[in-house]
Amino acid sequence: MAGDDKKKGKHDEEIVDLSARIGARRPEPKKPAPPTPPREQVPPPPPTRHDAPIPSEPRPRLLPPREDRQQRDLIQKALTDEDAARSQAIPSPRTPPGPGEVDLVVTPLPTPDDWHRFELALRRVRGVGQLRTEYYRHGVLKVRVSFQGTERLATLLRAGIQGYRVRIIGEDRTTLQVLVASDSDDRRPG
């Protein structure tokens, strides 16, 4: 039995307070730290502004080398001389249509291929002579058309161009504005 007592004694020493281990008991409060002596009162930083400019370091200002300053002075002198001796304005290559000519503005022609097909169809209209393309941008084509006929060009275009349905949206003495839809557009699904 003496051996049993030794075993119980060892077992009793190994018993640890489990309730303290799992947090059932609160730890004893620690002693508060001694108060620190008060420092000088520092005002809190101002609130951050989000509409203020972003701070950056000042950039160093570089002076151009002497050769660049001389070049700049020469350019400045040439510009002032040019202003002093202004010549007449350069004439614009765009002129209003002459007698027998009409500016035809056509839209929508989304691709250059559509533009080319429309010009070929326009050449077959009775009374249309020479075609001169003024510009083609963003599906809008402007063509100067020489036209001779007893009827107006707008009347002939309303009658139709082969392969296209034409709608006149604006007309004056020198310009004709046209909306077109190809006949193949009607057959496309969607």
PDB file of C-alpha atoms in Angstrom:
ATOM      1  CA  MET A   1       0.000   0.000   0.000  1.00  0.00           C
ATOM      2  CA  ALA A   2       2.910   2.192   0.484  1.00  0.00           C
ATOM      3  CA  GLY A   3       3.418   2.114  -3.283  1.00  0.00           C
ATOM      4  CA  ASP A   4      -0.168   3.131  -3.789  1.00  0.00           C
ATOM      5  CA  ASP A   5       0.318   6.167  -1.549  1.00  0.00           C
ATOM      6  CA  LYS A   6       3.263   7.220  -3.611  1.00  0.00           C
ATOM      7  CA  LYS A   7       1.202   6.907  -6.739  1.00  0.00           C
ATOM      8  CA  LYS A   8      -1.615   8.934  -5.238  1.00  0.00           C
ATOM      9  CA  GLY A   9       0.845  11.566  -4.078  1.00  0.00           C
ATOM     10  CA  LYS A  10       2.286  11.910  -7.554  1.00  0.00           C
ATOM     11  CA  HIS A  11      -1.183  12.030  -8.988  1.00  0.00           C
ATOM     12  CA  ASP A  12      -2.240  14.673  -6.468  1.00  0.00           C
ATOM     13  CA  GLU A  13       0.744  16.855  -7.355  1.00  0.00           C
ATOM     14  CA  GLU A  14      -0.074  16.665 -11.036  1.00  0.00           C
ATOM     15  CA  ILE A  15      -3.601  17.892 -10.541  1.00  0.00           C
ATOM     16  CA  VAL A  16      -3.764  21.398 -11.822  1.00  0.00           C
ATOM     17  CA  ASP A  17      -6.570  23.822 -11.319  1.00  0.00           C
ATOM     18  CA  LEU A  18      -8.411  23.167 -14.619  1.00  0.00           C
ATOM     19  CA  SER A  19     -11.024  25.843 -14.076  1.00  0.00           C
ATOM     20  CA  ALA A  20      -8.277  28.479 -14.157  1.00  0.00           C
ATOM     21  CA  ARG A  21      -6.896  26.943 -17.340  1.00  0.00           C
ATOM     22  CA  ILE A  22     -10.091  27.082 -19.339  1.00  0.00           C
ATOM     23  CA  GLY A  23     -10.964  30.590 -18.268  1.00  0.00           C
ATOM     24  CA  ALA A  24     -13.676  29.894 -15.729  1.00  0.00           C
ATOM     25  CA  ARG A  25     -11.781  31.865 -13.157  1.00  0.00           C
ATOM     26  CA  ARG A  26     -10.862  35.372 -13.878  1.00  0.00           C
ATOM     27  CA  PRO A  27      -7.218  36.192 -13.544  1.00  0.00           C
ATOM     28  CA  GLU A  28      -6.305  38.418 -10.721  1.00  0.00           C
ATOM     29  CA  PRO A  29      -6.182  42.046 -11.770  1.00  0.00           C
ATOM     30  CA  LYS A  30      -2.757  43.404 -12.514  1.00  0.00           C
ATOM     31  CA  LYS A  31      -1.501  46.394 -10.695  1.00  0.00           C
ATOM     32  CA  PRO A  32      -2.001  49.591 -12.692  1.00  0.00           C
ATOM     33  CA  ALA A  33       1.104  51.206 -14.106  1.00  0.00           C
ATOM     34  CA  PRO A  34       2.194  54.375 -12.395  1.00  0.00           C
ATOM     35  CA  PRO A  35       0.810  57.486 -14.154  1.00  0.00           C
ATOM     36  CA  THR A  36       3.170  59.187 -16.574  1.00  0.00           C
ATOM     37  CA  PRO A  37       3.982  62.800 -15.922  1.00  0.00           C
ATOM     38  CA  PRO A  38       1.916  65.127 -18.171  1.00  0.00           C
ATOM     39  CA  ARG A  39       3.717  66.390 -21.264  1.00  0.00           C
ATOM     40  CA  GLU A  40       3.201  69.703 -22.942  1.00  0.00           C
ATOM     41  CA  GLN A  41      -0.255  69.966 -24.433  1.00  0.00           C
ATOM     42  CA  VAL A  42       0.084  69.240 -28.160  1.00  0.00           C
ATOM     43  CA  PRO A  43      -2.965  70.259 -30.193  1.00  0.00           C
ATOM     44  CA  PRO A  44      -4.446  67.469 -32.289  1.00  0.00           C
ATOM     45  CA  PRO A  45      -3.503  67.559 -35.995  1.00  0.00           C
ATOM     46  CA  PRO A  46      -6.003  69.387 -38.216  1.00  0.00           C
ATOM     47  CA  PRO A  47      -8.492  67.164 -40.043  1.00  0.00           C
ATOM     48  CA  THR A  48      -7.361  65.932 -43.445  1.00  0.00           C
ATOM     49  CA  ARG A  49      -8.901  67.842 -46.355  1.00  0.00           C
ATOM     50  CA  HIS A  50      -9.702  65.809 -49.400  1.00  0.00           C
ATOM     51  CA  ASP A  51     -10.210  68.788 -51.692  1.00  0.00           C
ATOM     52  CA  ALA A  52      -6.779  70.289 -51.108  1.00  0.00           C
ATOM     53  CA  PRO A  53      -4.028  69.991 -53.719  1.00  0.00           C
ATOM     54  CA  ILE A  54      -1.725  67.029 -53.386  1.00  0.00           C
ATOM     55  CA  PRO A  55       1.474  68.152 -51.725  1.00  0.00           C
ATOM     56  CA  SER A  56       4.565  67.697 -53.833  1.00  0.00           C
ATOM     57  CA  GLU A  57       8.154  68.692 -53.675  1.00  0.00           C
ATOM     58  CA  PRO A  58       9.072  71.892 -55.481  1.00  0.00           C
ATOM     59  CA  ARG A  59      10.532  71.165 -58.879  1.00  0.00           C
ATOM     60  CA  PRO A  60      13.880  72.622 -59.727  1.00  0.00           C
ATOM     61  CA  ARG A  61      13.727  75.246 -62.438  1.00  0.00           C
ATOM     62  CA  LEU A  62      16.155  74.614 -65.213  1.00  0.00           C
ATOM     63  CA  LEU A  63      17.339  77.339 -67.500  1.00  0.00           C
ATOM     64  CA  PRO A  64      17.741  76.274 -71.094  1.00  0.00           C
ATOM     65  CA  PRO A  65      21.280  76.185 -72.393  1.00  0.00           C
ATOM     66  CA  ARG A  66      22.531  79.253 -74.177  1.00  0.00           C
ATOM     67  CA  GLU A  67      22.124  77.715 -77.653  1.00  0.00           C
ATOM     68  CA  ASP A  68      18.450  76.978 -76.947  1.00  0.00           C
ATOM     69  CA  ARG A  69      17.836  80.538 -75.779  1.00  0.00           C
ATOM     70  CA  GLN A  70      19.436  81.874 -78.953  1.00  0.00           C
ATOM     71  CA  GLN A  71      17.310  79.516 -81.047  1.00  0.00           C
ATOM     72  CA  ARG A  72      14.190  80.608 -79.154  1.00  0.00           C
ATOM     73  CA  ASP A  73      15.048  84.259 -79.765  1.00  0.00           C
ATOM     74  CA  LEU A  74      15.503  83.606 -83.501  1.00  0.00           C
ATOM     75  CA  ILE A  75      12.152  81.832 -83.701  1.00  0.00           C
ATOM     76  CA  GLN A  76      10.452  84.634 -81.752  1.00  0.00           C
ATOM     77  CA  LYS A  77      11.965  87.235 -84.094  1.00  0.00           C
ATOM     78  CA  ALA A  78      10.848  85.292 -87.176  1.00  0.00           C
ATOM     79  CA  LEU A  79       7.323  85.059 -85.811  1.00  0.00           C
ATOM     80  CA  THR A  80       7.103  88.781 -85.115  1.00  0.00           C
ATOM     81  CA  ASP A  81       8.515  89.558 -88.578  1.00  0.00           C
ATOM     82  CA  GLU A  82       5.938  87.216 -90.091  1.00  0.00           C
ATOM     83  CA  ASP A  83       3.129  88.947 -88.208  1.00  0.00           C
ATOM     84  CA  ALA A  84       4.370  92.324 -89.410  1.00  0.00           C
ATOM     85  CA  ALA A  85       4.465  91.312 -93.069  1.00  0.00           C
ATOM     86  CA  ARG A  86       1.234  89.320 -93.311  1.00  0.00           C
ATOM     87  CA  SER A  87       0.331  88.219 -96.776  1.00  0.00           C
ATOM     88  CA  GLN A  88      -3.114  87.488 -98.085  1.00  0.00           C
ATOM     89  CA  ALA A  89      -4.894  84.403 -96.802  1.00  0.00           C
ATOM     90  CA  ILE A  90      -4.382  81.182 -98.696  1.00  0.00           C
ATOM     91  CA  PRO A  91      -7.455  80.508-100.817  1.00  0.00           C
ATOM     92  CA  SER A  92      -9.474  77.484 -99.787  1.00  0.00           C
ATOM     93  CA  PRO A  93      -9.622  74.634-102.294  1.00  0.00           C
ATOM     94  CA  ARG A  94     -13.314  74.187-101.488  1.00  0.00           C
ATOM     95  CA  THR A  95     -15.486  76.274-103.705  1.00  0.00           C
ATOM     96  CA  PRO A  96     -19.233  76.407-104.038  1.00  0.00           C
ATOM     97  CA  PRO A  97     -20.712  74.306-106.811  1.00  0.00           C
ATOM     98  CA  GLY A  98     -20.614  75.930-110.205  1.00  0.00           C
ATOM     99  CA  PRO A  99     -23.384  76.025-112.800  1.00  0.00           C
ATOM    100  CA  GLY A 100     -24.636  72.531-113.498  1.00  0.00           C
ATOM    101  CA  GLU A 101     -23.088  71.129-110.302  1.00  0.00           C
ATOM    102  CA  VAL A 102     -24.759  69.915-107.102  1.00  0.00           C
ATOM    103  CA  ASP A 103     -23.225  68.791-103.801  1.00  0.00           C
ATOM    104  CA  LEU A 104     -24.798  65.479-102.826  1.00  0.00           C
ATOM    105  CA  VAL A 105     -24.468  64.460 -99.153  1.00  0.00           C
ATOM    106  CA  VAL A 106     -25.353  60.789 -98.666  1.00  0.00           C
ATOM    107  CA  THR A 107     -25.689  58.805 -95.453  1.00  0.00           C
ATOM    108  CA  PRO A 108     -25.472  56.065 -94.134  1.00  0.00           C
ATOM    109  CA  LEU A 109     -22.767  54.350 -96.139  1.00  0.00           C
ATOM    110  CA  PRO A 110     -20.965  52.514 -93.327  1.00  0.00           C
ATOM    111  CA  THR A 111     -18.054  51.082 -95.328  1.00  0.00           C
ATOM    112  CA  PRO A 112     -15.933  52.327 -98.228  1.00  0.00           C
ATOM    113  CA  ASP A 113     -17.290  49.378-100.202  1.00  0.00           C
ATOM    114  CA  ASP A 114     -20.842  50.733 -99.758  1.00  0.00           C
ATOM    115  CA  TRP A 115     -19.611  54.152-100.829  1.00  0.00           C
ATOM    116  CA  HIS A 116     -18.078  52.728-104.019  1.00  0.00           C
ATOM    117  CA  ARG A 117     -21.234  50.744-104.900  1.00  0.00           C
ATOM    118  CA  PHE A 118     -23.395  53.839-104.389  1.00  0.00           C
ATOM    119  CA  GLU A 119     -21.158  55.928-106.656  1.00  0.00           C
ATOM    120  CA  LEU A 120     -21.376  53.279-109.367  1.00  0.00           C
ATOM    121  CA  ALA A 121     -25.185  53.231-109.079  1.00  0.00           C
ATOM    122  CA  LEU A 122     -25.308  57.061-109.121  1.00  0.00           C
ATOM    123  CA  ARG A 123     -23.311  57.177-112.385  1.00  0.00           C
ATOM    124  CA  ARG A 124     -26.132  55.239-114.090  1.00  0.00           C
ATOM    125  CA  VAL A 125     -28.737  57.938-113.298  1.00  0.00           C
ATOM    126  CA  ARG A 126     -29.779  59.806-116.451  1.00  0.00           C
ATOM    127  CA  GLY A 127     -28.170  63.284-116.638  1.00  0.00           C
ATOM    128  CA  VAL A 128     -25.401  62.621-114.092  1.00  0.00           C
ATOM    129  CA  GLY A 129     -21.989  63.385-115.526  1.00  0.00           C
ATOM    130  CA  GLN A 130     -18.750  63.644-113.635  1.00  0.00           C
ATOM    131  CA  LEU A 131     -18.575  62.717-109.910  1.00  0.00           C
ATOM    132  CA  ARG A 132     -15.927  64.242-107.661  1.00  0.00           C
ATOM    133  CA  THR A 133     -15.679  62.983-104.072  1.00  0.00           C
ATOM    134  CA  GLU A 134     -15.300  65.839-101.578  1.00  0.00           C
ATOM    135  CA  TYR A 135     -15.007  63.659 -98.469  1.00  0.00           C
ATOM    136  CA  TYR A 136     -16.074  60.436 -96.811  1.00  0.00           C
ATOM    137  CA  ARG A 137     -16.111  60.332 -92.991  1.00  0.00           C
ATOM    138  CA  HIS A 138     -18.040  58.222 -90.491  1.00  0.00           C
ATOM    139  CA  GLY A 139     -20.440  56.839 -93.061  1.00  0.00           C
ATOM    140  CA  VAL A 140     -21.191  60.224 -94.663  1.00  0.00           C
ATOM    141  CA  LEU A 141     -20.250  60.782 -98.295  1.00  0.00           C
ATOM    142  CA  LYS A 142     -20.128  64.179 -99.969  1.00  0.00           C
ATOM    143  CA  VAL A 143     -19.915  64.111-103.753  1.00  0.00           C
ATOM    144  CA  ARG A 144     -19.936  66.993-106.228  1.00  0.00           C
ATOM    145  CA  VAL A 145     -22.094  65.888-109.147  1.00  0.00           C
ATOM    146  CA  SER A 146     -22.254  67.565-112.532  1.00  0.00           C
ATOM    147  CA  PHE A 147     -25.829  67.238-113.688  1.00  0.00           C
ATOM    148  CA  GLN A 148     -27.632  68.221-116.859  1.00  0.00           C
ATOM    149  CA  GLY A 149     -31.265  67.407-117.391  1.00  0.00           C
ATOM    150  CA  THR A 150     -34.733  68.815-117.749  1.00  0.00           C
ATOM    151  CA  GLU A 151     -35.815  67.531-114.324  1.00  0.00           C
ATOM    152  CA  ARG A 152     -34.265  68.268-110.957  1.00  0.00           C
ATOM    153  CA  LEU A 153     -31.745  65.760-109.603  1.00  0.00           C
ATOM    154  CA  ALA A 154     -33.860  65.323-106.452  1.00  0.00           C
ATOM    155  CA  THR A 155     -36.819  64.189-108.566  1.00  0.00           C
ATOM    156  CA  LEU A 156     -34.694  61.620-110.398  1.00  0.00           C
ATOM    157  CA  LEU A 157     -33.199  60.339-107.129  1.00  0.00           C
ATOM    158  CA  ARG A 158     -36.649  59.994-105.553  1.00  0.00           C
ATOM    159  CA  ALA A 159     -37.648  57.864-108.542  1.00  0.00           C
ATOM    160  CA  GLY A 160     -34.843  55.578-107.449  1.00  0.00           C
ATOM    161  CA  ILE A 161     -31.308  54.477-107.976  1.00  0.00           C
ATOM    162  CA  GLN A 162     -30.819  50.873-108.986  1.00  0.00           C
ATOM    163  CA  GLY A 163     -30.285  48.810-105.817  1.00  0.00           C
ATOM    164  CA  TYR A 164     -31.119  51.643-103.383  1.00  0.00           C
ATOM    165  CA  ARG A 165     -34.124  53.242-101.748  1.00  0.00           C
ATOM    166  CA  VAL A 166     -33.543  57.007-101.549  1.00  0.00           C
ATOM    167  CA  ARG A 167     -35.150  59.544 -99.228  1.00  0.00           C
ATOM    168  CA  ILE A 168     -34.448  63.265 -99.645  1.00  0.00           C
ATOM    169  CA  ILE A 169     -34.014  64.921 -96.234  1.00  0.00           C
ATOM    170  CA  GLY A 170     -32.827  68.359 -97.317  1.00  0.00           C
ATOM    171  CA  GLU A 171     -32.467  70.419-100.453  1.00  0.00           C
ATOM    172  CA  ASP A 172     -31.394  73.916-101.455  1.00  0.00           C
ATOM    173  CA  ARG A 173     -30.002  75.438-104.669  1.00  0.00           C
ATOM    174  CA  THR A 174     -26.556  73.827-104.385  1.00  0.00           C
ATOM    175  CA  THR A 175     -26.856  70.933-101.925  1.00  0.00           C
ATOM    176  CA  LEU A 176     -28.948  67.803-101.728  1.00  0.00           C
ATOM    177  CA  GLN A 177     -29.021  65.682 -98.540  1.00  0.00           C
ATOM    178  CA  VAL A 178     -30.039  62.056 -98.951  1.00  0.00           C
ATOM    179  CA  LEU A 179     -30.707  59.006 -96.748  1.00  0.00           C
ATOM    180  CA  VAL A 180     -30.149  55.709 -98.529  1.00  0.00           C
ATOM    181  CA  ALA A 181     -30.912  52.071 -97.803  1.00  0.00           C
ATOM    182  CA  SER A 182     -29.786  49.310-100.081  1.00  0.00           C
ATOM    183  CA  ASP A 183     -32.321  46.761-101.240  1.00  0.00           C
ATOM    184  CA  SER A 184     -30.151  44.016 -99.732  1.00  0.00           C
ATOM    185  CA  ASP A 185     -30.618  45.607 -96.271  1.00  0.00           C
ATOM    186  CA  ASP A 186     -34.316  44.688 -96.436  1.00  0.00           C
ATOM    187  CA  ARG A 187     -33.506  41.027 -97.018  1.00  0.00           C
ATOM    188  CA  ARG A 188     -31.026  40.718 -94.133  1.00  0.00           C
ATOM    189  CA  PRO A 189     -32.455  39.110 -91.002  1.00  0.00           C
ATOM    190  CA  GLY A 190     -32.265  41.083 -87.750  1.00  0.00           C
TER     191      GLY A 190
END
